[in-house]
Each structure stands twice: as structure tokens, then as C-alpha cells.
Coordinates of C-alpha atoms in Angstrom, one line a residue:
M1 CA -12.1 113.1 -235.6
E2 CA -11.0 114.2 -232.0
E3 CA -10.9 111.6 -229.5
N4 CA -12.9 111.3 -226.3
K5 CA -10.5 111.6 -223.1
Q6 CA -10.9 112.1 -219.2
Y7 CA -10.1 115.6 -218.5
T8 CA -10.3 117.2 -215.2
L9 CA -11.7 121.0 -215.1
F10 CA -10.9 123.2 -212.5
V11 CA -12.9 126.0 -211.4
Y12 CA -12.2 128.8 -209.0
S13 CA -15.0 130.8 -207.6
E14 CA -16.4 132.8 -204.6
N15 CA -18.5 130.8 -202.5
H16 CA -22.0 132.1 -203.2
I17 CA -25.2 130.2 -203.4
G18 CA -26.3 128.8 -206.8
V19 CA -22.6 128.5 -208.3
M20 CA -22.5 124.8 -208.4
G21 CA -25.9 124.6 -209.9
R22 CA -25.0 127.3 -212.8
I23 CA -22.1 125.0 -213.2
T24 CA -23.3 121.8 -213.7
N25 CA -26.0 123.1 -215.8
T26 CA -23.4 124.0 -218.2
F27 CA -22.6 120.3 -218.6
T28 CA -26.2 119.4 -218.9
S29 CA -26.6 121.6 -221.7
R30 CA -23.7 120.3 -223.3
N31 CA -24.6 116.4 -222.5
L32 CA -21.8 115.8 -220.6
N33 CA -21.9 113.5 -217.9
I34 CA -19.7 114.5 -214.8
D35 CA -17.6 111.5 -213.5
S36 CA -16.9 112.9 -210.2
L37 CA -17.4 116.5 -208.4
T38 CA -15.5 117.7 -205.5
V39 CA -15.3 121.1 -203.8
S40 CA -13.2 122.6 -201.5
E41 CA -11.6 125.7 -199.9
S42 CA -8.6 126.9 -202.3
E43 CA -5.0 128.2 -201.5
V44 CA -6.5 131.8 -201.4
A45 CA -8.9 132.8 -198.6
G46 CA -12.8 133.0 -199.8
V47 CA -11.8 131.2 -203.1
Y48 CA -13.2 127.8 -204.0
R49 CA -11.9 124.9 -206.1
F50 CA -14.3 123.0 -208.1
T51 CA -12.9 119.5 -209.4
I52 CA -14.6 118.0 -212.3
V53 CA -14.0 115.0 -214.0
T54 CA -15.6 114.2 -217.2
H55 CA -15.2 112.7 -220.6
A56 CA -15.0 114.6 -223.6
T57 CA -12.9 115.9 -226.7
A58 CA -10.2 118.7 -226.0
S59 CA -12.1 121.0 -228.0
L60 CA -15.4 120.7 -226.2
M61 CA -13.2 120.9 -223.1
M62 CA -11.9 124.4 -223.9
L63 CA -15.5 125.7 -224.9
M64 CA -16.3 124.3 -221.7
S65 CA -14.2 126.0 -219.6
K66 CA -14.6 129.2 -221.6
R67 CA -18.7 128.8 -220.8
I68 CA -17.9 128.1 -217.2
E69 CA -15.5 131.3 -216.8
R70 CA -18.3 133.7 -218.2
Q71 CA -20.5 133.1 -215.3
V72 CA -21.0 135.5 -212.6
D73 CA -18.8 134.4 -209.7
V74 CA -16.3 132.3 -211.6
I75 CA -13.0 133.8 -211.1
K76 CA -11.0 131.2 -213.8
A77 CA -11.7 127.8 -215.2
G78 CA -9.2 125.4 -217.2
Y79 CA -8.8 121.9 -217.8
F80 CA -6.4 119.0 -217.6
A81 CA -5.4 115.8 -218.9
E82 CA -4.6 112.7 -217.0
E83 CA -0.9 113.2 -217.6
E84 CA -0.6 116.6 -216.4
L85 CA -2.2 115.8 -213.0
V86 CA -1.4 114.4 -209.3
T87 CA -4.7 112.8 -208.7
Q88 CA -5.8 110.7 -205.5
E89 CA -9.4 109.6 -204.1
V90 CA -10.3 108.3 -200.9
A91 CA -12.3 105.1 -200.2
M92 CA -14.1 103.6 -197.3
Y93 CA -15.6 100.0 -196.8
K94 CA -17.7 98.7 -193.8
L95 CA -17.6 95.1 -192.8
S96 CA -18.7 92.8 -190.4
T97 CA -16.5 92.4 -187.2
D98 CA -17.1 88.6 -187.5
V99 CA -14.7 88.7 -190.8
L100 CA -12.1 90.6 -188.8
T101 CA -11.6 88.1 -186.2
D102 CA -12.1 85.1 -188.7
G103 CA -8.5 84.2 -189.7
M104 CA -5.8 86.5 -191.5
E105 CA -7.4 87.5 -194.9
I106 CA -8.5 90.7 -193.9
E107 CA -4.8 91.5 -192.7
R108 CA -3.7 89.8 -196.0
L109 CA -5.7 92.0 -197.9
L110 CA -5.2 95.4 -196.1
R111 CA -1.5 94.6 -196.5
K112 CA -1.9 93.7 -200.3
H113 CA -4.1 96.9 -200.9
S114 CA -2.4 99.5 -198.3
G115 CA -5.5 100.1 -196.6
R116 CA -6.0 100.6 -193.1
I117 CA -8.6 100.1 -190.1
L118 CA -10.4 103.6 -189.2
A119 CA -12.6 102.1 -186.7
V120 CA -13.5 99.0 -185.0
H121 CA -17.1 98.7 -183.3
K122 CA -19.1 95.7 -181.7
D123 CA -20.8 94.7 -185.1
Y124 CA -18.5 96.2 -187.7
F125 CA -14.9 98.3 -188.7
V126 CA -14.4 100.7 -191.3
I127 CA -11.3 100.4 -193.6
E128 CA -9.8 103.5 -195.5
K129 CA -7.9 103.1 -198.9
T130 CA -6.6 106.1 -200.7
G131 CA -5.3 105.8 -204.3
H132 CA -6.7 106.0 -207.6
K133 CA -10.0 104.9 -208.7
V134 CA -8.9 101.3 -210.1
E135 CA -7.0 100.7 -207.0
T136 CA -9.8 101.6 -204.6
Q137 CA -12.1 99.6 -206.7
A138 CA -9.5 96.5 -206.6
L139 CA -9.5 96.0 -202.8
F140 CA -13.4 96.6 -202.8
E141 CA -13.5 93.2 -205.5
D142 CA -11.3 91.5 -202.8
L143 CA -13.4 92.4 -200.0
K144 CA -17.1 91.5 -201.9
V145 CA -16.5 87.8 -200.8
H146 CA -16.4 88.8 -197.1
G147 CA -19.8 91.1 -197.4
V148 CA -19.4 94.6 -197.7
F149 CA -22.1 96.6 -195.7
E150 CA -21.2 100.0 -197.2
F151 CA -18.9 101.6 -200.0
V152 CA -18.1 104.9 -200.5
R153 CA -15.6 106.8 -202.6
S154 CA -14.8 110.2 -202.8
G155 CA -14.6 112.3 -205.8
R156 CA -10.6 113.0 -207.3
V157 CA -9.1 115.6 -205.8
A158 CA -6.1 117.0 -208.3
I159 CA -3.3 119.4 -208.8
S160 CA -1.8 120.1 -211.8
K161 CA 2.0 119.3 -212.5
P162 CA 2.5 122.3 -214.4
M163 CA 3.7 125.2 -211.9
V164 CA 0.7 127.9 -212.2
L165 CA 0.2 129.8 -209.3
F166 CA -3.0 131.0 -208.5
Q167 CA -1.9 134.9 -208.1
E168 CA -0.8 134.5 -211.7
I169 CA -4.1 133.3 -212.4
L170 CA -5.5 136.2 -211.0
Q171 CA -3.3 138.4 -212.9
D172 CA -4.2 137.0 -216.1
V173 CA -8.1 137.5 -215.3
E174 CA -7.2 141.1 -214.4
E175 CA -5.1 141.8 -217.8
E176 CA -8.0 139.9 -219.8
A177 CA -10.4 142.4 -217.9
K178 CA -8.6 145.6 -218.8
Q179 CA -8.4 144.5 -222.4
T180 CA -12.3 144.3 -222.8
S181 CA -12.8 147.3 -221.0

């Protein structure tokens, strides 16, 4: 039996209304939960990149990738296992300014977790931490005793380790289109 693992799916598409809905509906139809979803411009003007993290088997990821790739406006889709990626997330924490001026504990935690202060206001301050989910969660756990007003974590951003240029992906798409026509 195939093992369920964490995979990251990349989808390159044009920026049209409804693309995200169609992609997420593909996950819903397969009863797959999305752990995180990030969308940004890619290295090619006019082309957007969806970075979707989920847990599935390798064969299901291959099927999902092909189903998504068949959708209008999707240029290319592909998936990677954890060991094939360089990943990062950003987390922000909002706490009372009172704890900042109450001893050295916050400074010690910031040094321990490599966090930094983004903003200081009369009533609150904001800490930023980049890293893997386990690292941003560890800082959250340490800050809880000081009363975290708000906490937010971005979705994953990731770059594949294999050296595949987007231009090569487009060439593959064009060759596949020629073969099917």
C-alpha cells in the first residue's frame, strides 16, 4: 500500500478569474485537504504560480497534477516531495508592549528563535519570524505565556531543487500540444 506523504504541487497559470476555484474544486472532488495555498507572480510576466501543500500518495498526486493541467488557463502543473524542495514560511505575532518592557524574556526568545521586531506601538508590538512551520510554531508556543493577541502564518513558498527552467516547461507544453493535434 502506498504511503501518504506531504507533497507540494506547483501550478503555473494565467491570471484569470475562477482559476483558483477550479483548482481547489479538483482537490475537493478527490476529498483532499489543502494544508496551505500561496499564489504569486512567477518569473515570467503574466504567469502566476500556485504553491499548494497537501498530504496524499504519489499516484494520487500524479493524477491531481494531470487533472489540473487539463484545465483551461493552466499552463503546467507538477508536484514535489519534501526532500526535493527549499521551503520557507513567514509568521507574525502581536503582543502587548507591556511584556516588551517587562524584563529580558522577549529579547531572549527573539535571540533563541531568530525573530525580529517589525513594529512597536503604544499598546502592542509585532514580531516576525521566518522559517519552517515547526520553527514558527515553536516561537508561538514560547510566546503564549506572554499573551499573544494575534498570530498569523503565511502559506509555504517553495523552490524546487531540480534545475528546471520555466522556459523548458513551456517547451514541453508546446511539444505535447503538437503531438496531440
